[in-house]
């Protein structure tokens, strides 16, 4: 659920998207990408939610790790298929997490 | 939907949360906070989605703007009420957006 990330600094990729009404192949590809990301060097965690807008935030230990994931062969195919079919629009933001704090009910 | 933000650098606050089952007052307070945030100096936009996990990302032009919003009187009350009632857990991450790119279907 809420990703357990180390003390800052680390990096976040905020992926905000609006889907088309084409669902074919989307769910299994999304699941596959999450599974692949978990195996990438430098992967720290991921959080995701979707209503009309979808937001997926993945966390990484370096900009190099983010670049390697962006260029991963299966991920490149997923990105292209996303533009061809699944996404009406998206925006990706590469961020440096400078500070964080949290609350947990006792 | 997807926030129209200026060229980087700018700042993002990623607020990831898990709700309790107490709904009383939550919806109207959430709406009110979004409306108030829009009027804050330095506010650039906000994106939000919720399933089991909720993710709200607000965008700001400076760390000062984020600090001022965190200390806004009505927002302080909302934060306290959130810890008392509405949230099982949350994590807030303050980020510098270093790079972004986007896609829009023609």
mmCIF file of C-alpha atoms in Angstrom:
data_model
loop_
_atom_site.group_PDB
_atom_site.id
_atom_site.type_symbol
_atom_site.label_atom_id
_atom_site.label_comp_id
_atom_site.label_asym_id
_atom_site.label_seq_id
_atom_site.Cartn_x
_atom_site.Cartn_y
_atom_site.Cartn_z
ATOM 1 C CA UNK A 1 0.000 0.000 0.000
ATOM 2 C CA UNK A 2 2.039 3.002 1.216
ATOM 3 C CA UNK A 3 5.564 2.276 -0.032
ATOM 4 C CA UNK A 4 8.228 1.753 2.637
ATOM 5 C CA UNK A 5 10.988 3.999 1.358
ATOM 6 C CA UNK A 6 14.370 4.824 2.934
ATOM 7 C CA UNK A 7 15.340 8.212 4.348
ATOM 8 C CA UNK A 8 15.519 10.928 1.659
ATOM 9 C CA UNK A 9 17.038 11.779 -0.675
ATOM 10 C CA UNK A 10 15.680 9.303 -3.204
ATOM 11 C CA UNK A 11 13.720 9.678 -6.450
ATOM 12 C CA UNK A 12 10.076 9.476 -7.480
ATOM 13 C CA UNK A 13 8.481 9.096 -10.904
ATOM 14 C CA UNK A 14 4.928 10.450 -10.890
ATOM 15 C CA UNK A 15 2.975 8.995 -13.826
ATOM 16 C CA UNK A 16 -0.448 10.659 -14.227
ATOM 17 C CA UNK A 17 -2.672 9.270 -16.951
ATOM 18 C CA UNK A 18 -6.106 9.287 -18.536
ATOM 19 C CA UNK A 19 -7.086 5.988 -20.203
ATOM 20 C CA UNK A 20 -8.866 5.355 -23.469
ATOM 21 C CA UNK A 21 -11.807 2.923 -23.336
ATOM 22 C CA UNK A 22 -9.598 0.169 -24.810
ATOM 23 C CA UNK A 23 -8.991 -2.403 -22.088
ATOM 24 C CA UNK A 24 -7.574 -5.268 -24.145
ATOM 25 C CA UNK A 25 -4.232 -6.322 -22.721
ATOM 26 C CA UNK A 26 -4.008 -3.408 -20.310
ATOM 27 C CA UNK A 27 -4.481 -5.189 -16.973
ATOM 28 C CA UNK A 28 -2.016 -7.988 -17.634
ATOM 29 C CA UNK A 29 0.579 -5.568 -19.041
ATOM 30 C CA UNK A 30 0.194 -3.266 -16.006
ATOM 31 C CA UNK A 31 0.618 -6.224 -13.615
ATOM 32 C CA UNK A 32 3.624 -7.440 -15.603
ATOM 33 C CA UNK A 33 5.283 -3.996 -15.484
ATOM 34 C CA UNK A 34 4.870 -3.784 -11.702
ATOM 35 C CA UNK A 35 6.412 -7.244 -11.333
ATOM 36 C CA UNK A 36 9.307 -6.361 -13.654
ATOM 37 C CA UNK A 37 9.914 -3.052 -11.863
ATOM 38 C CA UNK A 38 10.269 -4.918 -8.549
ATOM 39 C CA UNK A 39 13.203 -6.807 -10.040
ATOM 40 C CA UNK A 40 14.990 -3.716 -11.361
ATOM 41 C CA UNK A 41 18.165 -2.500 -9.604
ATOM 42 C CA UNK A 42 17.420 0.568 -7.500
ATOM 43 C CA UNK A 43 13.652 -0.025 -7.272
ATOM 44 C CA UNK A 44 12.308 1.100 -3.870
ATOM 45 C CA UNK A 45 8.522 0.728 -4.180
ATOM 46 C CA UNK A 46 5.377 1.747 -6.029
ATOM 47 C CA UNK A 47 1.975 3.228 -5.182
ATOM 48 C CA UNK A 48 -1.020 3.366 -7.497
ATOM 49 C CA UNK A 49 -4.631 4.594 -7.611
ATOM 50 C CA UNK A 50 -7.089 5.205 -10.431
ATOM 51 C CA UNK A 51 -10.450 6.900 -10.850
ATOM 52 C CA UNK A 52 -11.033 9.126 -13.902
ATOM 53 C CA UNK A 53 -7.360 10.021 -13.463
ATOM 54 C CA UNK A 54 -4.745 7.388 -12.672
ATOM 55 C CA UNK A 55 -1.658 8.140 -10.593
ATOM 56 C CA UNK A 56 1.232 5.713 -10.236
ATOM 57 C CA UNK A 57 4.279 6.791 -8.261
ATOM 58 C CA UNK A 58 7.370 4.608 -8.395
ATOM 59 C CA UNK A 59 10.364 5.208 -6.133
ATOM 60 C CA UNK A 60 14.017 4.708 -7.071
ATOM 61 C CA UNK A 61 17.423 5.139 -5.493
ATOM 62 C CA UNK A 62 18.976 7.110 -8.395
ATOM 63 C CA UNK A 63 18.330 8.816 -11.721
ATOM 64 C CA UNK A 64 20.381 6.047 -13.356
ATOM 65 C CA UNK A 65 17.939 3.436 -12.039
ATOM 66 C CA UNK A 66 15.039 5.446 -13.526
ATOM 67 C CA UNK A 67 16.801 5.738 -16.886
ATOM 68 C CA UNK A 68 17.542 2.000 -16.966
ATOM 69 C CA UNK A 69 13.909 1.191 -16.211
ATOM 70 C CA UNK A 70 12.659 3.590 -18.911
ATOM 71 C CA UNK A 71 14.898 1.786 -21.433
ATOM 72 C CA UNK A 72 14.084 -1.767 -20.317
ATOM 73 C CA UNK A 73 13.103 -3.739 -23.447
ATOM 74 C CA UNK A 74 9.668 -4.992 -22.298
ATOM 75 C CA UNK A 75 8.921 -1.619 -20.734
ATOM 76 C CA UNK A 76 9.667 0.103 -24.069
ATOM 77 C CA UNK A 77 7.068 -2.125 -25.739
ATOM 78 C CA UNK A 78 4.563 -1.332 -22.965
ATOM 79 C CA UNK A 79 5.197 2.411 -23.391
ATOM 80 C CA UNK A 80 4.634 2.213 -27.162
ATOM 81 C CA UNK A 81 1.491 0.105 -26.774
ATOM 82 C CA UNK A 82 0.265 2.603 -24.181
ATOM 83 C CA UNK A 83 0.579 5.439 -26.701
ATOM 84 C CA UNK A 84 -1.005 3.346 -29.455
ATOM 85 C CA UNK A 85 -3.951 2.050 -27.432
ATOM 86 C CA UNK A 86 -4.413 2.583 -23.730
ATOM 87 C CA UNK A 87 -3.742 6.234 -22.943
ATOM 88 C CA UNK A 88 -5.635 9.301 -24.009
ATOM 89 C CA UNK A 89 -2.950 11.399 -22.313
ATOM 90 C CA UNK A 90 -0.229 11.096 -19.719
ATOM 91 C CA UNK A 91 2.391 13.166 -17.974
ATOM 92 C CA UNK A 92 5.536 11.790 -16.341
ATOM 93 C CA UNK A 93 7.419 13.818 -13.741
ATOM 94 C CA UNK A 94 10.888 12.868 -12.485
ATOM 95 C CA UNK A 95 11.379 14.161 -8.954
ATOM 96 C CA UNK A 96 13.934 14.198 -6.170
ATOM 97 C CA UNK A 97 12.302 13.447 -2.820
ATOM 98 C CA UNK A 98 13.935 15.896 -0.435
ATOM 99 C CA UNK A 99 11.914 15.301 2.722
ATOM 100 C CA UNK A 100 9.168 13.017 3.993
ATOM 101 C CA UNK A 101 7.130 12.384 7.120
ATOM 102 C CA UNK A 102 4.394 9.991 8.062
ATOM 103 C CA UNK A 103 1.585 9.146 10.428
ATOM 104 C CA UNK A 104 0.344 5.759 11.554
ATOM 105 C CA UNK A 105 -2.587 5.211 13.906
ATOM 106 C CA UNK A 106 -1.634 3.356 17.094
ATOM 107 C CA UNK B 1 -7.417 16.104 -14.531
ATOM 108 C CA UNK B 2 -3.705 16.062 -15.416
ATOM 109 C CA UNK B 3 -2.350 19.293 -13.892
ATOM 110 C CA UNK B 4 -0.996 21.864 -16.349
ATOM 111 C CA UNK B 5 2.306 22.725 -14.724
ATOM 112 C CA UNK B 6 5.096 25.036 -15.952
ATOM 113 C CA UNK B 7 8.520 23.905 -17.132
ATOM 114 C CA UNK B 8 10.584 22.345 -14.319
ATOM 115 C CA UNK B 9 11.955 22.947 -11.805
ATOM 116 C CA UNK B 10 8.931 23.200 -9.513
ATOM 117 C CA UNK B 11 7.822 21.249 -6.450
ATOM 118 C CA UNK B 12 5.435 18.372 -5.764
ATOM 119 C CA UNK B 13 3.886 17.138 -2.518
ATOM 120 C CA UNK B 14 2.917 13.474 -2.785
ATOM 121 C CA UNK B 15 0.331 12.625 -0.103
ATOM 122 C CA UNK B 16 -0.342 8.861 0.063
ATOM 123 C CA UNK B 17 -3.000 7.759 2.519
ATOM 124 C CA UNK B 18 -5.128 4.915 3.790
ATOM 125 C CA UNK B 19 -8.506 5.979 5.205
ATOM 126 C CA UNK B 20 -10.355 4.759 8.262
ATOM 127 C CA UNK B 21 -14.025 3.820 7.763
ATOM 128 C CA UNK B 22 -15.104 7.149 9.280
ATOM 129 C CA UNK B 23 -16.566 9.281 6.507
ATOM 130 C CA UNK B 24 -18.244 11.996 8.555
ATOM 131 C CA UNK B 25 -17.042 15.387 7.389
ATOM 132 C CA UNK B 26 -14.313 13.976 5.146
ATOM 133 C CA UNK B 27 -15.731 14.781 1.707
ATOM 134 C CA UNK B 28 -16.617 18.371 2.449
ATOM 135 C CA UNK B 29 -13.294 19.002 4.193
ATOM 136 C CA UNK B 30 -11.370 17.482 1.250
ATOM 137 C CA UNK B 31 -13.293 19.669 -1.225
ATOM 138 C CA UNK B 32 -12.717 22.720 0.948
ATOM 139 C CA UNK B 33 -8.955 22.047 1.158
ATOM 140 C CA UNK B 34 -8.668 21.762 -2.641
ATOM 141 C CA UNK B 35 -10.544 25.056 -3.021
ATOM 142 C CA UNK B 36 -8.368 26.777 -0.412
ATOM 143 C CA UNK B 37 -5.172 25.411 -1.981
ATOM 144 C CA UNK B 38 -6.173 26.926 -5.336
ATOM 145 C CA UNK B 39 -6.132 30.349 -3.681
ATOM 146 C CA UNK B 40 -2.718 29.921 -2.068
ATOM 147 C CA UNK B 41 0.276 31.844 -3.467
ATOM 148 C CA UNK B 42 2.501 29.542 -5.489
ATOM 149 C CA UNK B 43 -0.136 26.847 -6.086
ATOM 150 C CA UNK B 44 0.292 25.251 -9.538
ATOM 151 C CA UNK B 45 -2.241 22.405 -9.586
ATOM 152 C CA UNK B 46 -3.427 19.183 -7.969
ATOM 153 C CA UNK B 47 -4.129 15.589 -9.045
ATOM 154 C CA UNK B 48 -5.968 12.984 -7.008
ATOM 155 C CA UNK B 49 -7.096 9.345 -7.170
ATOM 156 C CA UNK B 50 -8.272 6.860 -4.543
ATOM 157 C CA UNK B 51 -8.905 3.141 -4.337
ATOM 158 C CA UNK B 52 -7.696 1.238 -1.267
ATOM 159 C CA UNK B 53 -4.809 3.688 -1.338
ATOM 160 C CA UNK B 54 -5.348 7.393 -2.006
ATOM 161 C CA UNK B 55 -2.755 9.527 -3.766
ATOM 162 C CA UNK B 56 -3.001 13.311 -3.972
ATOM 163 C CA UNK B 57 -0.174 15.219 -5.624
ATOM 164 C CA UNK B 58 -0.155 19.014 -5.320
ATOM 165 C CA UNK B 59 2.275 21.172 -7.275
ATOM 166 C CA UNK B 60 3.904 24.381 -6.029
ATOM 167 C CA UNK B 61 6.384 26.948 -7.278
ATOM 168 C CA UNK B 62 8.625 26.909 -4.167
ATOM 169 C CA UNK B 63 9.323 25.228 -0.837
ATOM 170 C CA UNK B 64 8.130 28.456 0.845
ATOM 171 C CA UNK B 65 4.721 28.062 -0.802
ATOM 172 C CA UNK B 66 4.520 24.472 0.500
ATOM 173 C CA UNK B 67 5.497 25.579 4.015
ATOM 174 C CA UNK B 68 2.894 28.375 4.002
ATOM 175 C CA UNK B 69 0.179 25.942 2.889
ATOM 176 C CA UNK B 70 1.164 23.401 5.562
ATOM 177 C CA UNK B 71 0.793 26.140 8.193
ATOM 178 C CA UNK B 72 -2.460 27.633 6.846
ATOM 179 C CA UNK B 73 -4.916 27.855 9.773
ATOM 180 C CA UNK B 74 -7.816 25.862 8.264
ATOM 181 C CA UNK B 75 -5.378 23.350 6.812
ATOM 182 C CA UNK B 76 -3.861 22.792 10.272
ATOM 183 C CA UNK B 77 -7.328 21.929 11.594
ATOM 184 C CA UNK B 78 -7.885 19.552 8.645
ATOM 185 C CA UNK B 79 -4.541 17.863 9.304
ATOM 186 C CA UNK B 80 -5.362 17.356 12.992
ATOM 187 C CA UNK B 81 -8.858 16.066 12.231
ATOM 188 C CA UNK B 82 -7.332 13.722 9.663
ATOM 189 C CA UNK B 83 -5.062 12.194 12.320
ATOM 190 C CA UNK B 84 -7.933 12.031 14.827
ATOM 191 C CA UNK B 85 -10.525 10.495 12.492
ATOM 192 C CA UNK B 86 -10.022 9.981 8.790
ATOM 193 C CA UNK B 87 -6.614 8.422 8.249
ATOM 194 C CA UNK B 88 -5.324 5.030 9.277
ATOM 195 C CA UNK B 89 -1.914 6.048 7.930
ATOM 196 C CA UNK B 90 -0.360 8.538 5.562
ATOM 197 C CA UNK B 91 2.999 9.522 4.163
ATOM 198 C CA UNK B 92 3.880 12.944 2.761
ATOM 199 C CA UNK B 93 6.829 13.390 0.426
ATOM 200 C CA UNK B 94 8.201 16.811 -0.563
ATOM 201 C CA UNK B 95 9.848 16.618 -3.984
ATOM 202 C CA UNK B 96 11.616 18.784 -6.501
ATOM 203 C CA UNK B 97 10.353 18.051 -10.033
ATOM 204 C CA UNK B 98 13.488 18.040 -12.139
ATOM 205 C CA UNK B 99 12.123 16.892 -15.501
ATOM 206 C CA UNK B 100 8.788 16.090 -17.104
ATOM 207 C CA UNK B 101 7.368 14.942 -20.425
ATOM 208 C CA UNK B 102 3.918 14.182 -21.718
ATOM 209 C CA UNK B 103 1.808 12.518 -24.361
ATOM 210 C CA UNK B 104 -1.549 13.562 -25.739
ATOM 211 C CA UNK B 105 -3.496 11.629 -28.355
ATOM 212 C CA UNK B 106 -4.117 13.626 -31.546
#
